Amino acid sequence: MAYSNKVIEHYNNPRNMGSFAKDEKEIGTGIVGAPECGDVMKLQIKVESGRIVDAKFKTFGCGSAIASSSLATEWMKGKTLDEAEKIKNTEIVQELSLPPVKIHCSVLAEDAIKAAIADYRKKTDNNGSI
Amino acid sequence: MKLPIYMDNHATTPMDPRVLEAMMPYFTEKFGNAASRNHSFGWEAEKAVDDARRQIATLIHADPKEIIFTSGATESDNLALKGVVEMYREKGDHIITSVTEHRAILDTVKRLEKQGMKVTYLPVDKDGFVNPDEVSKAITDKTILISIMMANNEIGTVNPIAEIGRIAKSRGVLFHCDATQGVGKIPVDVEAMGIDLMSFSAHKIYGPKGVGALYVRRKNPRVRLAPMMDGGGHERGMRSGTLPVPLIVGFGKACEICMQVMPEESKRLTEMRERLKAGILKNLDEVYLNGHPTKRLPNNLNLSFAYVEGESVLMGLKEIAVSSGSACTSATLEPSYVIRALGVGSDLAHSSIRFGLGRFNTEEEVDYVIKRVTETIQKLRAMSPLYEMAKEGIDIKTVQWARD
């Protein structure tokens, strides 16, 4: 299968690859996928005053999954939580020119974004109610 | 050393220059139809086909008359299975095969199943072997055919073919063997192995693409086949169609070369395979061998690299041609059914890489591949959330994964 230049570029130079300490209260973590399906994405966001100031990812998966999550971290940085939540998988598909068999990689990235935001919100809500 | 490196010799092989040389005159000067009985052009072509048939038969210890030319191993598999079923249907309606066969067998028996045949799919053990006792137990008075592969195309496991052949013979059931990956690589003797029908092809053994053969036993028992292709009655009526003389000449030459070089080539490939394995295992942890350590094709190495996905490995090894059992490399989005049949988890099936060494690979290339595999796996593991979890002491099997 031929990859688009953008997928190859993200694969060779992944953006924001790494991890934050999960327990920090300004960090939201989303882990989606399953090893037996061949894809697991971990996306983390660092939030200050409702804005994502930093993001990191780690991905087990094919080149398109790696590129989708790398791109997602780039796009999330600087956005408010509400803005980041609106990132659509179709935009990722378009940006990376993913073929139909790789659309699930972009869906997973969208799920990971939502999961990371939900995790952060859950953490802060709990803290607030205590 | 030249890049890219080709290490996918189970998929196909480059043609040996000696094979091409042998073929060349048969495209232009010696272009006759081997079935033309009344002029020198035809006789010349017929002689070339006869010579090739002898070269091919010699490699597998058969009689030249028992070689039926086809377009390749897929056609040979189809002809063997469908031809036997049509011819022997009245004797019974049961076929025995195994779960790790090539798709050319599995898809053919599936079609036959739809047409009313009953099929037993034997499991394999953790190394990929079919157990001959289970073959024996599966035979009923309705069984007309056993089809078991000689060597697996993904994991290289070499089945106990002679034992299965003995069982088939003693129970009076025909035995077909898909030997596409075995012929030319390991010694094959259809007599000693009790094989009644055997598929193989030229392009896996440094011959041309587009030609293969089906060995069809003529004595003890005389195997009959209903043809799939009707026409001029070529190949004892089992496969009509003008013979592709240049391809057949190349096939013959390829077999002759294999016969000559097999003892030393087998040793050389085994040494390179072990060098590749040892080099990778020395540099990386949590690498698992798929298939048996020794009872495998000399040129096959199949490894699972835990916590990384196969297609991303192939992407990292862009100047090296190998293949993966990952779902992402198949059209079905399912990881390799062969690796899963070993009882390996799907995660490790996604992580499998097949290295297929060949006649033209060098030790220098092996060392380069060791280096590049090490770098790529290290890079991908640094990127893998699973590797991170494993290093933190989390057992990935106990994690509740959110599935779609």
Short mmCIF file of C-alpha atoms in Angstrom, two decimals:
data_model
loop_
_atom_site.label_atom_id
_atom_site.label_comp_id
_atom_site.label_asym_id
_atom_site.label_seq_id
_atom_site.Cartn_x
_atom_site.Cartn_y
_atom_site.Cartn_z
CA MET A 1 0.00 0.00 0.00
CA ALA A 2 1.35 3.42 -0.88
CA TYR A 3 1.25 6.02 1.88
CA SER A 4 0.63 9.71 1.38
CA ASN A 5 3.61 11.99 1.93
CA LYS A 6 1.96 13.47 5.01
CA VAL A 7 1.54 10.06 6.66
CA ILE A 8 5.19 9.26 5.94
CA GLU A 9 6.26 12.64 7.28
CA HIS A 10 4.38 12.14 10.58
CA TYR A 11 5.72 8.59 10.85
CA ASN A 12 9.31 9.76 10.38
CA ASN A 13 8.94 12.85 12.57
CA PRO A 14 6.16 12.19 15.05
CA ARG A 15 4.96 15.36 16.81
CA ASN A 16 4.61 15.43 20.57
CA MET A 17 5.45 11.78 21.11
CA GLY A 18 5.70 10.88 24.79
CA SER A 19 3.77 10.84 28.06
CA PHE A 20 2.70 13.10 30.90
CA ALA A 21 2.35 11.84 34.46
CA LYS A 22 -1.23 10.56 34.46
CA ASP A 23 -2.00 11.57 38.04
CA GLU A 24 -1.30 15.28 37.66
CA LYS A 25 -4.58 17.12 37.94
CA GLU A 26 -4.13 19.28 34.84
CA ILE A 27 -3.60 16.18 32.69
CA GLY A 28 -6.37 14.35 30.83
CA THR A 29 -5.64 10.88 29.43
CA GLY A 30 -7.55 8.97 26.76
CA ILE A 31 -6.65 5.39 25.84
CA VAL A 32 -8.68 3.81 23.05
CA GLY A 33 -8.49 0.67 20.91
CA ALA A 34 -7.34 -2.80 21.88
CA PRO A 35 -4.12 -4.75 21.25
CA GLU A 36 -5.94 -7.65 19.55
CA CYS A 37 -7.44 -5.20 17.07
CA GLY A 38 -3.98 -3.96 16.17
CA ASP A 39 -4.49 -0.37 17.35
CA VAL A 40 -4.10 1.30 20.74
CA MET A 41 -3.85 5.08 21.03
CA LYS A 42 -2.98 7.04 24.14
CA LEU A 43 -3.60 10.76 23.91
CA GLN A 44 -2.85 13.14 26.77
CA ILE A 45 -3.66 16.82 27.20
CA LYS A 46 -2.34 19.41 29.60
CA VAL A 47 -5.01 21.99 30.38
CA GLU A 48 -4.66 25.48 31.83
CA SER A 49 -7.71 27.71 32.28
CA GLY A 50 -9.81 25.63 29.93
CA ARG A 51 -7.22 25.70 27.16
CA ILE A 52 -5.02 22.83 25.97
CA VAL A 53 -1.46 24.09 26.39
CA ASP A 54 0.30 20.85 25.54
CA ALA A 55 -0.53 17.39 24.18
CA LYS A 56 1.30 14.09 23.87
CA PHE A 57 0.61 10.73 22.26
CA LYS A 58 1.80 7.15 22.15
CA THR A 59 0.38 4.74 19.59
CA PHE A 60 0.56 1.03 18.88
CA GLY A 61 -0.69 0.66 15.33
CA CYS A 62 0.02 1.08 11.66
CA GLY A 63 1.62 4.14 10.08
CA SER A 64 -1.76 5.77 9.51
CA ALA A 65 -2.71 5.34 13.18
CA ILE A 66 0.60 6.89 14.25
CA ALA A 67 0.13 9.78 11.83
CA SER A 68 -3.51 10.33 12.92
CA SER A 69 -2.57 10.61 16.58
CA SER A 70 0.49 12.74 15.87
CA LEU A 71 -1.69 15.13 13.85
CA ALA A 72 -4.35 15.15 16.58
CA THR A 73 -1.84 16.40 19.17
CA GLU A 74 -0.77 19.18 16.80
CA TRP A 75 -4.33 20.28 16.22
CA MET A 76 -5.36 20.15 19.87
CA LYS A 77 -2.61 22.39 21.15
CA GLY A 78 -3.84 25.94 21.73
CA LYS A 79 -7.51 25.01 21.43
CA THR A 80 -10.06 25.28 24.23
CA LEU A 81 -11.62 22.00 25.33
CA ASP A 82 -14.84 22.87 23.52
CA GLU A 83 -12.95 23.64 20.31
CA ALA A 84 -10.83 20.49 20.50
CA GLU A 85 -13.93 18.38 21.04
CA LYS A 86 -15.17 19.47 17.63
CA ILE A 87 -12.22 17.95 15.72
CA LYS A 88 -13.75 15.46 13.30
CA ASN A 89 -12.23 12.27 11.96
CA THR A 90 -13.14 13.36 8.43
CA GLU A 91 -10.80 16.34 8.78
CA ILE A 92 -7.98 13.96 9.72
CA VAL A 93 -8.83 11.73 6.73
CA GLN A 94 -8.66 14.74 4.47
CA GLU A 95 -5.45 16.18 5.88
CA LEU A 96 -3.59 12.84 5.70
CA SER A 97 -5.27 11.57 2.49
CA LEU A 98 -6.16 8.31 4.22
CA PRO A 99 -7.54 5.56 1.96
CA PRO A 100 -10.91 3.94 2.90
CA VAL A 101 -9.29 0.97 4.71
CA LYS A 102 -7.53 3.42 7.05
CA ILE A 103 -10.54 5.52 8.03
CA HIS A 104 -10.82 3.57 11.30
CA CYS A 105 -7.45 5.08 12.32
CA SER A 106 -8.94 8.58 12.12
CA VAL A 107 -12.05 7.44 14.02
CA LEU A 108 -9.80 6.11 16.75
CA ALA A 109 -7.96 9.45 16.93
CA GLU A 110 -11.26 11.32 17.29
CA ASP A 111 -12.30 8.89 20.04
CA ALA A 112 -8.96 9.43 21.80
CA ILE A 113 -9.40 13.21 21.73
CA LYS A 114 -12.88 12.89 23.25
CA ALA A 115 -11.67 10.37 25.83
CA ALA A 116 -8.80 12.61 26.96
CA ILE A 117 -11.13 15.61 27.33
CA ALA A 118 -13.71 13.53 29.20
CA ASP A 119 -11.02 12.22 31.53
CA TYR A 120 -9.84 15.74 32.30
CA ARG A 121 -13.40 16.96 32.93
CA LYS A 122 -14.17 14.01 35.17
CA LYS A 123 -11.05 14.72 37.23
CA THR A 124 -11.78 18.41 37.68
CA ASP A 125 -15.51 17.87 38.37
CA ASN A 126 -14.64 15.41 41.11
CA ASN A 127 -12.11 17.81 42.56
CA GLY A 128 -14.70 20.57 42.52
CA SER A 129 -17.36 18.53 44.31
CA ILE A 130 -15.11 17.45 47.14
CA MET B 1 25.49 -3.95 -1.10
CA LYS B 2 22.56 -2.68 -3.14
CA LEU B 3 19.32 -1.27 -1.73
CA PRO B 4 16.47 -2.12 -1.57
CA ILE B 5 17.06 -5.61 -0.17
CA TYR B 6 14.66 -8.37 -1.20
CA MET B 7 13.94 -10.74 1.70
CA ASP B 8 10.44 -11.91 0.76
CA ASN B 9 11.32 -15.08 -1.13
CA HIS B 10 8.17 -16.95 0.01
CA ALA B 11 6.12 -14.53 -2.07
CA THR B 12 8.21 -14.98 -5.17
CA THR B 13 11.84 -15.24 -6.23
CA PRO B 14 13.85 -13.45 -8.88
CA MET B 15 14.58 -15.63 -11.90
CA ASP B 16 18.02 -17.20 -11.94
CA PRO B 17 19.92 -15.76 -14.96
CA ARG B 18 20.70 -19.34 -16.06
CA VAL B 19 16.96 -20.00 -16.26
CA LEU B 20 16.36 -16.95 -18.41
CA GLU B 21 19.20 -17.99 -20.69
CA ALA B 22 17.67 -21.42 -21.19
CA MET B 23 14.29 -19.91 -22.01
CA MET B 24 15.33 -17.27 -24.51
CA PRO B 25 15.56 -19.33 -27.72
CA TYR B 26 12.03 -20.67 -27.14
CA PHE B 27 10.43 -17.26 -27.58
CA THR B 28 11.78 -16.51 -31.03
CA GLU B 29 13.70 -19.20 -32.96
CA LYS B 30 12.21 -22.31 -31.36
CA PHE B 31 8.65 -21.10 -31.11
CA GLY B 32 6.85 -24.27 -32.22
CA ASN B 33 3.71 -25.72 -30.68
CA ALA B 34 4.63 -28.83 -28.72
CA ALA B 35 1.43 -30.44 -30.00
CA SER B 36 2.37 -30.00 -33.67
CA ARG B 37 3.23 -33.57 -34.63
CA ASN B 38 4.06 -33.10 -38.29
CA HIS B 39 6.98 -30.70 -38.57
CA SER B 40 10.36 -29.97 -37.04
CA PHE B 41 9.15 -26.84 -35.19
CA GLY B 42 6.70 -28.96 -33.24
CA TRP B 43 9.21 -31.76 -32.62
CA GLU B 44 11.75 -29.29 -31.30
CA ALA B 45 9.22 -27.82 -28.86
CA GLU B 46 8.04 -31.28 -27.83
CA LYS B 47 11.58 -32.36 -27.08
CA ALA B 48 12.15 -29.26 -24.95
CA VAL B 49 8.98 -30.02 -22.97
CA ASP B 50 10.01 -33.67 -22.55
CA ASP B 51 13.42 -32.61 -21.25
CA ALA B 52 11.86 -30.17 -18.78
CA ARG B 53 9.36 -32.78 -17.63
CA ARG B 54 12.27 -35.08 -16.87
CA GLN B 55 14.16 -32.36 -14.97
CA ILE B 56 11.07 -31.58 -12.89
CA ALA B 57 10.21 -35.24 -12.24
CA THR B 58 13.79 -35.94 -11.14
CA LEU B 59 13.60 -33.27 -8.43
CA ILE B 60 10.56 -34.95 -6.83
CA HIS B 61 11.40 -38.59 -7.67
CA ALA B 62 8.45 -39.03 -10.01
CA ASP B 63 7.98 -40.42 -13.49
CA PRO B 64 7.98 -37.64 -16.14
CA LYS B 65 4.55 -38.84 -17.33
CA GLU B 66 3.14 -37.94 -13.91
CA ILE B 67 3.79 -34.21 -14.36
CA ILE B 68 0.80 -32.14 -15.52
CA PHE B 69 1.62 -28.55 -16.43
CA THR B 70 -0.65 -25.79 -15.14
CA SER B 71 -0.48 -22.00 -14.80
CA GLY B 72 0.76 -22.21 -11.22
CA ALA B 73 0.22 -23.76 -7.81
CA THR B 74 -3.21 -22.16 -7.34
CA GLU B 75 -4.48 -23.85 -10.48
CA SER B 76 -2.81 -27.11 -9.43
CA ASP B 77 -4.59 -26.96 -6.05
CA ASN B 78 -7.91 -26.25 -7.72
CA LEU B 79 -7.46 -29.03 -10.26
CA ALA B 80 -6.41 -31.56 -7.63
CA LEU B 81 -9.30 -30.88 -5.26
CA LYS B 82 -12.10 -30.22 -7.72
CA GLY B 83 -10.85 -32.88 -10.13
CA VAL B 84 -10.75 -35.58 -7.45
CA VAL B 85 -14.12 -34.61 -6.00
CA GLU B 86 -15.82 -34.73 -9.39
CA MET B 87 -14.20 -38.06 -10.27
CA TYR B 88 -14.63 -39.84 -6.92
CA ARG B 89 -17.81 -38.22 -5.64
CA GLU B 90 -19.68 -41.51 -5.73
CA LYS B 91 -17.15 -43.08 -3.38
CA GLY B 92 -17.67 -40.47 -0.69
CA ASP B 93 -18.23 -36.87 0.24
CA HIS B 94 -15.57 -36.14 2.85
CA ILE B 95 -12.28 -34.19 2.62
CA ILE B 96 -9.67 -33.67 5.35
CA THR B 97 -7.46 -30.61 5.36
CA SER B 98 -5.86 -28.29 7.92
CA VAL B 99 -6.51 -24.76 9.17
CA THR B 100 -3.13 -23.36 8.11
CA GLU B 101 -3.36 -24.32 4.43
CA HIS B 102 -2.89 -21.68 1.76
CA ARG B 103 -5.99 -19.82 0.61
CA ALA B 104 -5.85 -21.68 -2.70
CA ILE B 105 -6.79 -24.81 -0.72
CA LEU B 106 -9.07 -23.25 1.90
CA ASP B 107 -11.15 -21.25 -0.58
CA THR B 108 -11.41 -24.25 -2.90
CA VAL B 109 -12.65 -26.58 -0.15
CA LYS B 110 -15.08 -23.89 0.98
CA ARG B 111 -16.57 -23.87 -2.50
CA LEU B 112 -16.75 -27.67 -2.46
CA GLU B 113 -18.44 -27.47 0.95
CA LYS B 114 -21.12 -25.24 -0.58
CA GLN B 115 -21.60 -27.92 -3.21
CA GLY B 116 -22.33 -30.49 -0.51
CA MET B 117 -18.93 -31.88 0.44
CA LYS B 118 -18.11 -32.33 4.11
CA VAL B 119 -14.77 -30.97 5.26
CA THR B 120 -12.72 -31.61 8.40
CA TYR B 121 -10.30 -28.79 9.18
CA LEU B 122 -7.59 -30.23 11.41
CA PRO B 123 -6.02 -27.89 13.97
CA VAL B 124 -2.26 -27.50 14.32
CA ASP B 125 -0.13 -27.51 17.47
CA LYS B 126 1.75 -24.49 18.84
CA ASP B 127 4.54 -24.95 16.28
CA GLY B 128 2.14 -25.34 13.37
CA PHE B 129 2.30 -29.12 12.90
CA VAL B 130 -0.59 -31.27 11.78
CA ASN B 131 -0.72 -34.36 14.02
CA PRO B 132 -0.79 -37.56 11.90
CA ASP B 133 -2.87 -39.31 14.60
CA GLU B 134 -5.57 -36.71 14.13
CA VAL B 135 -5.50 -37.31 10.38
CA SER B 136 -6.00 -40.99 11.10
CA LYS B 137 -8.88 -40.34 13.50
CA ALA B 138 -10.62 -38.00 11.07
CA ILE B 139 -10.80 -40.61 8.27
CA THR B 140 -14.24 -42.15 7.73
CA ASP B 141 -15.51 -44.55 5.08
CA LYS B 142 -16.71 -41.47 3.20
CA THR B 143 -13.27 -39.80 3.05
CA ILE B 144 -11.99 -39.49 -0.51
CA LEU B 145 -9.16 -37.00 -0.12
CA ILE B 146 -6.63 -35.67 2.40
CA SER B 147 -4.95 -32.38 1.52
CA ILE B 148 -2.12 -31.25 3.79
CA MET B 149 0.61 -28.78 2.90
CA MET B 150 4.27 -29.73 2.96
CA ALA B 151 5.67 -26.49 4.38
CA ASN B 152 3.79 -23.45 5.56
CA ASN B 153 4.22 -20.25 3.58
CA GLU B 154 4.17 -17.99 6.65
CA ILE B 155 5.90 -19.86 9.44
CA GLY B 156 7.90 -22.40 7.41
CA THR B 157 6.81 -25.39 9.53
CA VAL B 158 7.49 -28.64 7.65
CA ASN B 159 4.71 -31.18 8.26
CA PRO B 160 5.34 -34.92 8.82
CA ILE B 161 4.29 -35.67 5.25
CA ALA B 162 5.66 -39.22 5.02
CA GLU B 163 3.69 -40.27 8.10
CA ILE B 164 0.50 -38.74 6.76
CA GLY B 165 1.19 -40.39 3.40
CA ARG B 166 1.53 -43.79 5.09
CA ILE B 167 -1.77 -43.33 6.89
CA ALA B 168 -3.54 -42.27 3.70
CA LYS B 169 -2.17 -45.27 1.84
CA SER B 170 -3.09 -47.76 4.56
CA ARG B 171 -6.66 -46.43 4.64
CA GLY B 172 -7.04 -46.22 0.87
CA VAL B 173 -7.57 -42.45 0.77
CA LEU B 174 -5.95 -40.20 -1.84
CA PHE B 175 -3.34 -37.78 -0.49
CA HIS B 176 -2.78 -34.36 -2.03
CA CYS B 177 0.09 -32.19 -0.85
CA ASP B 178 0.51 -28.50 -1.57
CA ALA B 179 4.30 -28.42 -1.77
CA THR B 180 4.67 -24.94 -3.25
CA GLN B 181 7.05 -23.82 -0.52
CA GLY B 182 8.78 -27.18 -0.08
CA VAL B 183 9.83 -28.26 -3.56
CA GLY B 184 13.31 -27.02 -4.43
CA LYS B 185 14.06 -26.08 -0.81
CA ILE B 186 13.91 -29.45 0.96
CA PRO B 187 14.22 -32.99 -0.42
CA VAL B 188 10.92 -34.22 -1.84
CA ASP B 189 10.24 -37.83 -2.80
CA VAL B 190 6.67 -38.57 -3.80
CA GLU B 191 7.30 -42.33 -3.47
CA ALA B 192 8.86 -42.25 -0.03
CA MET B 193 6.30 -39.69 1.15
CA GLY B 194 3.28 -41.58 -0.21
CA ILE B 195 1.97 -38.56 -2.09
CA ASP B 196 -0.70 -39.13 -4.77
CA LEU B 197 -1.10 -35.55 -5.99
CA MET B 198 1.25 -32.63 -5.44
CA SER B 199 1.10 -28.94 -6.38
CA PHE B 200 4.12 -26.72 -6.94
CA SER B 201 5.23 -23.83 -9.10
CA ALA B 202 8.24 -22.36 -10.86
CA HIS B 203 8.37 -18.80 -9.56
CA LYS B 204 9.05 -19.88 -5.98
CA ILE B 205 12.23 -21.63 -7.10
CA TYR B 206 13.90 -18.98 -9.29
CA GLY B 207 11.88 -19.93 -12.36
CA PRO B 208 9.35 -17.89 -14.35
CA LYS B 209 5.89 -16.80 -13.15
CA GLY B 210 2.91 -18.30 -14.94
CA VAL B 211 3.78 -21.98 -14.86
CA GLY B 212 3.28 -24.70 -12.27
CA ALA B 213 2.70 -28.41 -12.09
CA LEU B 214 0.45 -30.99 -10.57
CA TYR B 215 2.04 -34.34 -9.91
CA VAL B 216 -0.58 -37.02 -10.54
CA ARG B 217 0.32 -40.59 -9.55
CA ARG B 218 -0.03 -43.19 -12.32
CA LYS B 219 0.56 -46.39 -10.36
CA ASN B 220 -0.53 -47.69 -6.93
CA PRO B 221 -3.04 -46.18 -7.27
CA ARG B 222 -3.64 -44.71 -10.68
CA VAL B 223 -5.23 -41.35 -9.83
CA ARG B 224 -7.93 -40.08 -12.15
CA LEU B 225 -9.01 -36.46 -12.38
CA ALA B 226 -11.92 -34.69 -14.02
CA PRO B 227 -10.37 -31.81 -16.01
CA MET B 228 -11.27 -28.20 -15.23
CA MET B 229 -10.21 -27.08 -18.69
CA ASP B 230 -11.63 -28.86 -21.73
CA GLY B 231 -10.10 -28.63 -25.17
CA GLY B 232 -7.35 -30.28 -27.13
CA GLY B 233 -6.73 -33.04 -24.61
CA HIS B 234 -3.24 -31.97 -23.64
CA GLU B 235 -1.57 -33.33 -20.52
CA ARG B 236 -3.26 -36.73 -20.63
CA GLY B 237 -6.59 -34.96 -21.00
CA MET B 238 -6.35 -33.45 -17.54
CA ARG B 239 -5.44 -29.93 -18.61
CA SER B 240 -6.08 -28.76 -22.14
CA GLY B 241 -4.35 -25.73 -23.60
CA THR B 242 -1.23 -25.11 -25.65
CA LEU B 243 1.84 -25.61 -23.48
CA PRO B 244 3.83 -22.45 -22.70
CA VAL B 245 7.10 -23.96 -23.92
CA PRO B 246 9.48 -21.16 -22.82
CA LEU B 247 8.01 -21.16 -19.31
CA ILE B 248 8.20 -24.93 -19.10
CA VAL B 249 11.83 -24.90 -20.26
CA GLY B 250 12.54 -22.34 -17.51
CA PHE B 251 10.69 -24.43 -14.93
CA GLY B 252 12.80 -27.46 -15.90
CA LYS B 253 16.05 -25.54 -15.69
CA ALA B 254 15.04 -24.06 -12.31
CA CYS B 255 14.40 -27.59 -10.96
CA GLU B 256 17.71 -28.84 -12.33
CA ILE B 257 19.59 -26.03 -10.58
CA CYS B 258 17.73 -26.64 -7.29
CA MET B 259 18.65 -30.31 -7.48
CA GLN B 260 22.35 -29.42 -7.93
CA VAL B 261 22.65 -26.74 -5.28
CA MET B 262 20.21 -27.96 -2.62
CA PRO B 263 22.65 -29.56 -0.14
CA GLU B 264 24.97 -26.57 0.10
CA GLU B 265 22.28 -23.94 -0.43
CA SER B 266 20.16 -25.41 2.33
CA LYS B 267 23.13 -25.21 4.68
CA ARG B 268 23.97 -21.65 3.64
CA LEU B 269 20.36 -20.47 4.08
CA THR B 270 20.06 -22.16 7.49
CA GLU B 271 23.24 -20.43 8.64
CA MET B 272 22.04 -17.04 7.41
CA ARG B 273 18.62 -17.62 9.02
CA GLU B 274 20.25 -18.46 12.37
CA ARG B 275 22.53 -15.43 12.07
CA LEU B 276 19.52 -13.20 11.46
CA LYS B 277 17.60 -14.70 14.39
CA ALA B 278 20.54 -14.56 16.82
CA GLY B 279 21.38 -10.99 15.80
CA ILE B 280 17.85 -9.75 16.38
CA LEU B 281 17.36 -11.67 19.65
CA LYS B 282 20.64 -10.33 20.99
CA ASN B 283 19.52 -6.73 20.46
CA LEU B 284 15.85 -6.88 21.44
CA ASP B 285 13.77 -8.37 24.26
CA GLU B 286 10.28 -9.86 23.94
CA VAL B 287 10.74 -11.23 20.45
CA TYR B 288 8.95 -14.52 19.85
CA LEU B 289 9.62 -17.16 17.21
CA ASN B 290 6.60 -18.39 15.28
CA GLY B 291 6.93 -21.98 14.08
CA HIS B 292 9.37 -24.68 15.12
CA PRO B 293 13.02 -23.78 15.84
CA THR B 294 14.46 -26.45 13.53
CA LYS B 295 11.71 -28.34 11.66
CA ARG B 296 11.13 -25.44 9.32
CA LEU B 297 12.17 -24.34 5.84
CA PRO B 298 15.85 -23.36 5.84
CA ASN B 299 15.05 -19.90 4.48
CA ASN B 300 12.15 -19.01 6.77
CA LEU B 301 12.18 -16.85 9.88
CA ASN B 302 8.96 -15.55 11.41
CA LEU B 303 9.16 -13.37 14.50
CA SER B 304 6.62 -11.49 16.59
CA PHE B 305 7.88 -8.25 18.10
CA ALA B 306 5.69 -7.62 21.14
CA TYR B 307 4.10 -4.15 21.55
CA VAL B 308 4.61 -3.00 17.96
CA GLU B 309 2.29 -3.43 15.00
CA GLY B 310 3.60 -5.18 11.89
CA GLU B 311 2.65 -2.70 9.23
CA SER B 312 4.38 0.12 11.07
CA VAL B 313 7.48 -2.09 11.18
CA LEU B 314 7.33 -2.61 7.40
CA MET B 315 6.97 1.14 7.00
CA GLY B 316 10.12 1.67 9.04
CA LEU B 317 11.98 -0.95 6.99
CA LYS B 318 11.14 0.81 3.75
CA GLU B 319 14.33 -0.26 1.96
CA ILE B 320 13.87 -3.90 2.99
CA ALA B 321 11.19 -6.13 1.47
CA VAL B 322 9.70 -8.45 4.10
CA SER B 323 6.06 -9.18 4.97
CA SER B 324 3.78 -9.15 8.00
CA GLY B 325 0.83 -11.09 9.41
CA SER B 326 -0.68 -7.83 10.58
CA ALA B 327 -4.29 -7.13 9.68
CA CYS B 328 -3.26 -3.86 8.15
CA THR B 329 -1.35 -5.65 5.44
CA SER B 330 -4.32 -7.79 4.41
CA ALA B 331 -7.52 -6.84 2.67
CA THR B 332 -9.64 -8.48 5.38
CA LEU B 333 -8.48 -6.42 8.40
CA GLU B 334 -7.94 -9.72 10.20
CA PRO B 335 -4.48 -10.70 11.42
CA SER B 336 -2.86 -13.83 10.02
CA TYR B 337 -5.04 -16.93 10.47
CA VAL B 338 -1.88 -19.04 10.41
CA ILE B 339 -0.28 -17.32 13.39
CA ARG B 340 -3.57 -17.27 15.29
CA ALA B 341 -3.92 -21.02 14.69
CA LEU B 342 -0.76 -21.50 16.76
CA GLY B 343 -2.66 -20.23 19.79
CA VAL B 344 -0.69 -17.00 19.79
CA GLY B 345 -2.76 -13.97 20.83
CA SER B 346 -4.07 -11.66 18.14
CA ASP B 347 -1.79 -8.92 19.47
CA LEU B 348 1.27 -11.01 18.63
CA ALA B 349 -0.21 -11.98 15.26
CA HIS B 350 -0.43 -8.26 14.46
CA SER B 351 3.23 -7.98 15.45
CA SER B 352 4.60 -10.74 13.23
CA ILE B 353 7.20 -10.25 10.52
CA ARG B 354 8.19 -12.90 7.96
CA PHE B 355 11.72 -12.95 6.61
CA GLY B 356 12.15 -15.10 3.51
CA LEU B 357 15.78 -15.61 2.60
CA GLY B 358 16.81 -16.62 -0.89
CA ARG B 359 19.57 -17.68 -3.21
CA PHE B 360 20.74 -14.14 -3.84
CA ASN B 361 20.81 -12.84 -0.26
CA THR B 362 24.19 -12.27 1.34
CA GLU B 363 25.54 -12.23 4.88
CA GLU B 364 26.16 -8.51 4.50
CA GLU B 365 22.46 -8.00 3.78
CA VAL B 366 21.54 -10.09 6.83
CA ASP B 367 23.70 -7.87 9.04
CA TYR B 368 22.16 -4.76 7.56
CA VAL B 369 18.65 -6.15 8.20
CA ILE B 370 19.56 -6.95 11.84
CA LYS B 371 20.67 -3.35 12.33
CA ARG B 372 17.61 -1.80 10.69
CA VAL B 373 15.13 -4.12 12.44
CA THR B 374 16.70 -3.24 15.79
CA GLU B 375 16.47 0.51 15.14
CA THR B 376 12.91 0.32 13.88
CA ILE B 377 11.60 -1.81 16.74
CA GLN B 378 13.32 0.42 19.30
CA LYS B 379 11.81 3.52 17.72
CA LEU B 380 8.32 2.02 17.59
CA ARG B 381 8.50 0.68 21.13
CA ALA B 382 9.44 4.14 22.37
CA MET B 383 6.20 5.21 20.69
CA SER B 384 4.10 2.31 21.96
CA PRO B 385 1.70 2.79 24.89
CA LEU B 386 1.71 -0.98 25.37
CA TYR B 387 5.48 -1.14 25.79
CA GLU B 388 5.25 1.68 28.31
CA MET B 389 2.56 -0.15 30.28
CA ALA B 390 4.54 -3.39 30.19
CA LYS B 391 7.62 -1.61 31.51
CA GLU B 392 5.47 -0.15 34.32
CA GLY B 393 4.59 -3.72 35.24
CA ILE B 394 1.01 -3.66 33.96
CA ASP B 395 -0.16 -6.97 32.48
CA ILE B 396 -1.76 -5.94 29.19
CA LYS B 397 -3.96 -9.03 29.17
CA THR B 398 -5.72 -7.92 32.36
CA VAL B 399 -6.53 -4.41 31.09
CA GLN B 400 -10.16 -3.76 30.20
CA TRP B 401 -9.87 -2.38 26.67
CA ALA B 402 -12.60 -0.16 25.29
CA ARG B 403 -13.61 -1.91 22.09
CA ASP B 404 -15.79 -0.45 19.39
#
